[in-house]
Amino acid sequence: MSDNGKFFEPCRISEIHKQMNPGIFREVVDKNLIGVVITDALADDNPIIYCNPAFTKITGYPSHEVLGRNCRFLQGEKTDPDSVALIRKAVQQGEPIQIELLNYRKDGKPFFNHLYISPIYNAEGSLTHFVGMQLDITDKIENLARVERIKQEWVVTVDAINDLIFLTDADGAILRCNIAASKFFDADFPKLIGSKISELFSSAVCRQVTRENLFHIPQAEFSLTDRHGLYEITNYPVFRQETNGRWVHIVRDITHQRRLESIAEANNITENIGYIFQSFRHELGNPVNSIKVALNVLRRNFDQWSSEQIIEYIDRSLSEIERIEYLLRLLKNFNLYEDLHLQPTNLYELVKRFIALVEKDIISRGVGIFFTFENGCQDLKVMLDPAALYQALINIITNSLDALENSEVMPLIKIHMRCNGPSIEIVISDNGCGMDEQQMKNLFKPFYTSKLNGTGLGLVISKKIITKMNGTISIFSKKNRGTDVVISFECSP
């Protein structure tokens, strides 16, 4: 074989033989790993007059059982007769041929033979010999068959899945899809292959992103104006290159799932609505009662009190009214972020801008603030609503500042950004008073608070905002040790 793994043309062997010492030439052929035979084209039935050791090793026949026979003795029951006919024709016409053929070893085991036969002509131009080269490619053929079998098994598996599965190129053209996708659009594969996935879902309505970005974010929910139901799409980049990129898109009908979740949520609301109204009544009831008491006392003593005493009770009432206004603003904020406008956002830059906004106020309270980040975070983007995330971060920082009041150690807030697989995380830590297990259990319960003037809505609002942006918020805390708040988002492509 040549250096690039291809056969030397057998006709060149005679040329090399003329230029090389016969002993050296014989040693080269004998030590070749490719099976070599030479036949006498002038003798009856074209018998083999030479075979090298590699040929005997491949076929299992010793040389004395090979010499004098026609090469057809390697053929067997499943040898392709059409391939044999092509070989016979080439030999009869004195032409070279290269072909793959199923042959049989001496022990009866089949093997795939990459066969190259070439005629040898003498100086007068007469055909005198044939040189045949045999390369055992059984492993290669079996591996190809195994790969094909695995591919078929994979196709059957994918076709058994009820979700719609698409493979697209960098331009969104469909390269493959499963049966479920074909049935969903009532279209044959030839019609779907090559079409743009964005055109197939041209009636998609998604509140999270535009239709153009629907197929390049990790996950989103959407509806179709021409169908009833709700769908979830998950997008996986197979490999990201501008011209050869591939994407796998999985579309799942989640209508039934969301209906069950709605039922469960309704049951949960029913169970907790009493608690919510009771808490709200309590939060509003306290300042209202204080106002009533102050006004009743003021009415009874109005004629007797000095103007300073009257103003004091009026100020008390105004303070309680401000408390009621604050509660109403919080309730407004709770509904303010129902409809978010998600857009690709550099989270690192957003956090830097946020820190620049709050840093002065934090330091003025005697609290230190530090920002650190892992390499690789600076360029990652996330689908989010910047204004909404600002509100969530403000709520969390406010809680940290409250936890640091009367701290016996140097009060610190640390903000750290890190990568975690396909996600990017913001970790906000403080060394404040921390929380016990009971406080942690009620952490996201509306109106639950351990602070004297707290409302118990800040974290609830933050969690709602972050969840609506497909993020998660986790809180880890120990009493008198401090608190870590971890906000996690999946990175955009």
XYZ file of C-alpha atoms in Angstrom:
493
model
C 0.000 0.000 0.000
C 1.060 3.622 -0.452
C 1.543 6.049 2.416
C -1.991 7.347 2.053
C -3.512 3.901 2.576
C -4.320 3.156 -1.094
C -3.080 0.253 -3.240
C -0.093 0.706 -5.486
C -1.297 -0.118 -8.944
C -0.135 -3.714 -9.640
C 1.118 -2.711 -13.097
C 3.737 -0.616 -11.331
C 5.050 -3.741 -9.593
C 6.646 -4.951 -12.831
C 8.262 -1.531 -13.297
C 9.611 -1.595 -9.735
C 10.778 -5.212 -10.250
C 12.885 -4.176 -13.269
C 14.600 -1.452 -11.215
C 15.173 -3.500 -8.043
C 17.297 -6.460 -7.091
C 15.059 -9.563 -7.455
C 15.918 -10.756 -3.956
C 14.979 -7.453 -2.404
C 11.780 -7.266 -4.475
C 10.760 -10.764 -3.347
C 11.433 -9.865 0.302
C 9.298 -6.693 0.005
C 6.352 -8.630 -1.437
C 6.746 -11.466 1.084
C 6.673 -9.071 4.001
C 3.783 -6.998 2.713
C 0.689 -7.066 4.964
C -1.560 -7.115 1.898
C -2.264 -10.492 0.354
C -0.572 -10.826 -3.045
C -1.023 -13.543 -5.671
C 0.405 -13.818 -9.179
C -1.315 -15.955 -11.781
C -0.097 -17.306 -15.120
C -2.306 -15.778 -17.797
C -0.771 -18.036 -20.460
C -1.607 -21.291 -18.634
C -4.967 -23.062 -18.697
C -7.478 -21.655 -16.152
C -5.115 -18.865 -15.042
C -3.534 -20.774 -12.069
C -1.818 -19.122 -9.098
C 1.975 -19.395 -9.362
C 2.847 -17.273 -6.302
C 1.196 -16.171 -3.042
C 2.821 -14.239 -0.232
C 2.533 -15.067 3.511
C -0.087 -12.341 4.028
C -2.399 -14.145 1.581
C -2.082 -17.443 3.463
C -2.725 -15.634 6.755
C -5.845 -13.901 5.420
C -7.337 -17.024 3.803
C -6.047 -19.716 6.137
C -4.799 -21.794 3.201
C -1.113 -22.843 3.207
C 0.781 -22.052 0.018
C 0.896 -25.670 -1.165
C -2.946 -25.700 -1.184
C -3.031 -22.465 -3.149
C -0.468 -22.842 -5.909
C -1.813 -24.253 -9.160
C -5.450 -23.324 -8.391
C -7.687 -20.622 -9.833
C -8.622 -17.887 -7.367
C -12.288 -18.847 -7.549
C -11.728 -21.418 -4.783
C -12.215 -18.534 -2.296
C -15.788 -18.031 -3.471
C -18.710 -19.513 -1.576
C -22.447 -19.680 -1.091
C -23.046 -15.965 -0.462
C -20.449 -14.587 -2.871
C -22.225 -12.102 -5.126
C -22.515 -13.670 -8.636
C -22.727 -10.217 -10.255
C -19.372 -9.260 -8.721
C -17.885 -12.567 -9.935
C -19.168 -11.831 -13.450
C -17.487 -8.409 -13.387
C -14.176 -10.007 -12.361
C -14.482 -12.659 -15.087
C -15.165 -10.012 -17.731
C -12.162 -7.902 -16.662
C -9.857 -10.938 -16.750
C -11.129 -12.010 -20.170
C -10.560 -8.507 -21.545
C -7.179 -8.106 -19.814
C -8.339 -5.049 -17.872
C -7.734 -3.989 -14.245
C -10.585 -4.116 -11.722
C -11.067 -3.048 -8.119
C -14.010 -4.518 -6.236
C -15.266 -5.594 -2.797
C -16.151 -9.270 -2.613
C -17.334 -11.757 0.006
C -14.849 -14.645 0.116
C -14.402 -17.641 2.416
C -11.440 -18.769 4.493
C -10.335 -22.379 4.715
C -12.311 -22.844 7.952
C -15.466 -21.714 6.128
C -15.703 -18.312 7.787
C -16.595 -15.495 5.395
C -14.526 -12.331 5.093
C -14.891 -9.173 3.042
C -12.113 -8.836 0.521
C -11.080 -5.553 -1.075
C -9.699 -7.043 -4.291
C -7.510 -5.337 -6.880
C -6.576 -7.270 -10.029
C -4.311 -5.903 -12.737
C -2.891 -7.453 -15.887
C 0.871 -7.587 -16.506
C 2.128 -7.179 -20.070
C 5.609 -8.020 -21.364
C 7.822 -5.782 -23.482
C 6.094 -6.989 -26.642
C 2.698 -5.984 -25.227
C 1.455 -9.516 -24.616
C -0.537 -10.390 -21.507
C 1.522 -12.782 -19.386
C 0.329 -12.552 -15.796
C -2.245 -11.128 -13.420
C -1.392 -9.649 -10.027
C -4.096 -9.748 -7.385
C -4.045 -7.885 -4.085
C -6.374 -8.832 -1.232
C -7.102 -6.625 1.779
C -9.284 -8.017 4.568
C -11.843 -5.259 5.278
C -14.205 -7.400 7.365
C -13.860 -5.175 10.459
C -14.508 -2.065 8.399
C -17.636 -3.531 6.758
C -18.937 -4.896 10.064
C -18.337 -1.540 11.770
C -20.199 0.237 8.996
C -23.036 -2.254 9.325
C -23.030 -1.751 13.087
C -23.168 2.019 12.684
C -26.000 1.679 10.181
C -27.864 -0.618 12.551
C -27.401 1.847 15.420
C -28.622 4.656 13.177
C -31.701 2.645 12.284
C -32.336 1.836 15.948
C -31.961 5.531 16.769
C -34.401 6.492 14.009
C -36.921 3.960 15.319
C -36.433 5.303 18.854
C -36.884 8.932 17.796
C -39.928 8.039 15.709
C -41.490 6.350 18.759
C -41.376 9.648 20.689
C -44.557 11.726 20.667
C -42.651 15.012 20.917
C -41.820 16.820 17.695
C -38.076 16.537 16.989
C -36.234 18.564 14.343
C -32.598 18.831 13.280
C -31.831 22.119 11.531
C -28.784 23.775 10.022
C -27.375 27.190 10.934
C -30.004 28.903 8.749
C -32.916 27.061 10.361
C -33.522 24.728 7.393
C -34.824 21.323 8.491
C -32.383 18.472 7.848
C -34.239 15.703 9.741
C -37.462 15.286 11.650
C -39.371 12.440 13.257
C -42.757 10.924 12.415
C -44.502 12.962 15.113
C -43.440 16.171 13.340
C -44.688 14.822 10.019
C -48.064 13.918 11.523
C -48.372 17.238 13.361
C -48.076 19.216 10.130
C -49.796 16.515 8.032
C -46.891 16.632 5.597
C -44.578 14.042 4.050
C -40.875 14.123 4.899
C -39.812 15.474 1.450
C -42.062 18.470 2.000
C -40.649 19.194 5.470
C -36.978 18.606 4.707
C -35.376 21.843 3.527
C -38.171 24.082 4.755
C -37.470 26.673 7.455
C -38.592 25.734 10.958
C -39.585 29.362 11.588
C -41.967 29.179 8.629
C -43.547 25.970 9.938
C -44.257 27.738 13.219
C -45.116 31.092 11.647
C -48.262 31.348 13.789
C -46.292 30.974 17.043
C -46.994 33.536 19.759
C -44.438 33.740 22.565
C -44.522 36.273 25.383
C -40.900 35.623 26.339
C -39.096 36.247 23.045
C -39.694 37.180 19.428
C -40.503 34.424 16.945
C -37.034 34.838 15.394
C -35.342 34.020 18.718
C -37.763 31.228 19.632
C -35.484 28.592 18.090
C -32.194 29.752 19.619
C -32.920 30.086 23.346
C -32.649 27.134 25.744
C -36.383 26.853 26.402
C -39.615 28.780 25.931
C -43.384 28.324 25.889
C -45.587 29.409 23.018
C -49.035 29.003 21.519
C -50.182 28.758 17.893
C -52.887 31.035 16.575
C -54.165 28.303 14.231
C -54.285 25.561 16.910
C -55.560 25.149 20.437
C -53.012 24.381 23.113
C -49.760 25.406 24.709
C -46.348 24.151 23.613
C -42.847 24.065 25.045
C -39.758 24.180 22.835
C -36.286 23.117 23.963
C -33.320 23.968 21.727
C -29.935 22.263 21.839
C -26.936 23.439 19.775
C -25.208 20.319 18.417
C -22.135 22.332 17.495
C -21.864 26.060 16.964
C -20.289 27.224 13.742
C -21.477 30.062 11.548
C -21.816 27.934 8.425
C -22.097 24.342 9.681
C -23.917 24.739 12.985
C -26.649 22.261 13.847
C -29.589 22.604 16.219
C -31.923 20.030 17.723
C -35.405 21.358 18.531
C -37.871 19.398 20.671
C -41.460 20.649 20.739
C -43.799 19.228 23.362
C -47.530 19.744 23.845
C -47.851 20.867 27.483
C -51.540 21.787 27.386
C -52.574 18.902 29.638
C -49.590 19.424 31.945
C -50.378 23.121 32.407
C -54.051 22.310 33.008
C -53.092 19.942 35.817
C -50.698 22.538 37.220
C -53.458 25.146 37.107
C -55.748 22.810 39.028
C -53.021 22.184 41.602
C -52.283 25.907 41.814
C -55.979 26.673 42.261
C -56.142 24.126 45.082
C -53.070 25.667 46.665
C -54.520 29.164 46.389
C -57.776 27.961 47.921
C -55.861 26.472 50.841
C -53.785 29.633 51.392
C -56.247 32.374 50.504
C -57.523 32.472 54.077
C -53.994 32.958 55.345
C -53.295 35.672 52.769
C -56.431 37.667 53.573
C -55.835 37.233 57.288
C -52.256 38.495 56.917
C -53.330 41.396 54.722
C -56.070 42.334 57.183
C -53.494 42.217 59.963
C -50.973 44.351 58.046
C -53.593 46.988 57.242
C -55.466 46.563 60.503
C -52.564 47.637 62.708
C -52.078 51.099 61.174
C -55.855 51.615 60.800
C -56.383 50.840 64.509
C -53.519 53.159 65.428
C -55.124 55.938 63.391
C -58.517 55.326 65.020
C -57.039 55.429 68.523
C -55.054 58.571 67.764
C -58.060 60.370 66.257
C -60.378 59.329 69.134
C -57.873 60.572 71.717
C -57.426 63.756 69.710
C -61.194 64.322 69.487
C -61.657 63.944 73.261
C -58.800 66.295 74.103
C -58.899 68.717 71.211
C -60.167 71.656 73.309
C -57.709 71.013 76.132
C -54.450 70.213 74.303
C -51.868 72.579 73.050
C -51.135 72.855 69.376
C -47.887 70.870 69.870
C -49.810 67.907 71.354
C -52.392 68.041 68.572
C -49.656 68.092 65.907
C -47.988 65.110 67.573
C -51.121 62.969 67.233
C -51.709 64.186 63.672
C -48.137 63.184 62.806
C -48.720 59.759 64.329
C -51.781 59.301 62.114
C -49.924 60.519 59.022
C -47.119 58.054 59.750
C -49.596 55.190 59.866
C -51.214 56.409 56.652
C -47.765 56.317 55.006
C -47.457 52.722 56.204
C -50.756 51.888 54.462
C -49.582 53.631 51.275
C -46.364 51.618 51.379
C -48.324 48.372 51.628
C -50.508 49.383 48.704
C -47.413 50.231 46.627
C -46.009 46.781 47.362
C -49.228 45.179 46.209
C -49.030 47.268 43.051
C -45.428 46.136 42.506
C -46.551 42.550 42.948
C -48.733 42.903 39.843
C -46.398 45.308 38.039
C -44.215 42.545 36.608
C -46.923 40.292 35.195
C -45.802 40.982 31.615
C -42.036 41.007 31.274
C -40.138 42.053 28.165
C -37.266 39.591 27.869
C -34.247 40.488 25.784
C -30.670 39.186 25.432
C -28.763 40.936 28.226
C -25.124 40.839 29.302
C -25.643 39.883 32.949
C -22.131 40.906 33.993
C -22.628 44.447 32.685
C -26.088 44.665 34.278
C -24.744 43.645 37.710
C -21.908 46.184 37.397
C -24.408 48.962 36.612
C -26.618 47.879 39.514
C -23.712 47.974 41.971
C -22.760 51.444 40.728
C -26.307 52.605 41.529
C -26.521 51.212 45.080
C -22.868 51.281 46.190
C -22.912 54.833 47.573
C -26.029 54.231 49.660
C -24.680 50.910 51.010
C -21.346 52.440 52.031
C -23.136 55.392 53.667
C -24.717 52.860 56.046
C -21.308 51.647 57.118
C -21.526 48.421 55.082
C -18.752 47.240 52.793
C -19.592 45.872 49.344
C -17.374 43.720 47.114
C -17.897 42.394 43.606
C -15.994 39.389 42.212
C -16.498 37.187 39.163
C -15.109 34.104 37.464
C -13.424 34.352 34.087
C -15.865 33.562 31.314
C -18.817 35.393 32.856
C -18.115 38.719 31.175
C -19.525 37.866 27.746
C -22.445 35.583 28.646
C -25.963 36.748 27.848
C -29.283 35.878 29.450
C -32.872 36.420 28.321
C -34.322 38.754 30.956
C -36.068 42.037 31.689
C -33.365 44.384 33.063
C -35.791 46.661 34.952
C -37.495 43.691 36.590
C -34.185 42.143 37.661
C -33.113 45.503 39.133
C -36.236 45.413 41.328
C -35.495 41.853 42.470
C -31.872 42.725 43.293
C -32.937 45.838 45.221
C -35.308 43.725 47.339
C -32.537 41.223 48.112
C -29.936 43.910 48.927
C -32.479 45.629 51.177
C -32.931 42.382 53.119
C -29.147 42.045 53.442
C -28.849 45.594 54.812
C -31.607 44.898 57.343
C -29.818 41.699 58.413
C -26.592 43.670 58.964
C -28.081 46.199 61.388
C -26.397 46.094 64.794
C -23.808 43.661 63.436
C -21.002 42.899 65.907
C -18.523 42.319 63.061
C -17.561 44.409 60.082
C -20.802 44.314 57.976
C -20.157 43.074 54.444
C -22.146 42.334 51.307
C -20.386 40.256 48.649
C -21.712 39.845 45.110
C -20.072 37.049 43.116
C -20.776 35.830 39.573
C -19.893 32.306 38.487
C -20.546 29.832 35.689
C -22.256 26.554 36.509
C -22.526 24.326 33.435
C -24.986 25.942 31.015
C -26.054 28.445 33.680
C -24.676 31.654 35.137
C -25.240 32.485 38.800
C -25.290 35.614 40.949
C -24.451 34.924 44.599
C -25.319 37.700 47.070
C -23.831 37.015 50.510
C -23.920 38.893 53.787
C -22.461 38.181 57.235
C -25.560 39.389 59.052
C -27.857 37.793 61.612
C -28.928 34.907 59.361
C -32.098 32.852 59.812
C -33.132 29.763 61.738
C -34.929 26.723 60.277
C -38.402 28.052 61.097
C -37.710 31.339 59.342
C -36.343 29.462 56.313
C -39.538 27.378 56.043
C -41.694 30.515 55.789
C -39.257 32.485 53.658
C -41.395 32.859 50.516
C -44.731 33.027 52.317
C -46.615 36.273 51.544
C -46.667 38.722 54.487
C -44.398 36.535 56.597
C -41.581 38.629 58.079
C -39.262 38.561 61.058
C -38.477 42.290 60.724
C -40.172 44.882 62.901
C -41.332 47.000 59.956
C -41.209 44.337 57.252
C -44.098 43.350 54.983
C -43.046 39.848 53.898
C -43.565 40.694 50.211
C -40.050 41.637 49.035
C -38.754 38.092 48.545
C -42.114 36.925 47.192
C -41.955 39.633 44.518
C -38.285 38.811 43.754
C -39.026 35.118 43.342
C -41.981 35.861 41.087
C -39.850 38.132 38.877
C -36.942 35.685 38.621
C -39.215 32.705 37.934
C -40.953 34.602 35.129
C -37.529 35.075 33.536
C -36.955 31.289 33.639
C -34.519 31.693 36.514
C -34.315 30.202 39.988
C -33.603 31.676 43.404
C -32.233 29.657 46.310
C -31.421 30.883 49.816
C -28.965 29.332 52.275
C -28.701 30.738 55.788
C -27.570 29.939 59.311
C -28.483 31.835 62.440
C -25.774 34.350 63.365
C -23.650 33.192 60.401
C -25.119 35.092 57.479
C -27.080 34.374 54.303
C -26.307 33.419 50.682
C -28.854 34.164 47.944
C -28.159 32.310 44.677
C -29.903 33.523 41.507
C -29.420 31.281 38.459
C -30.233 31.818 34.763
C -29.596 29.661 31.721
C -27.247 31.341 29.258
C -28.555 32.366 25.853
C -26.868 30.902 22.733
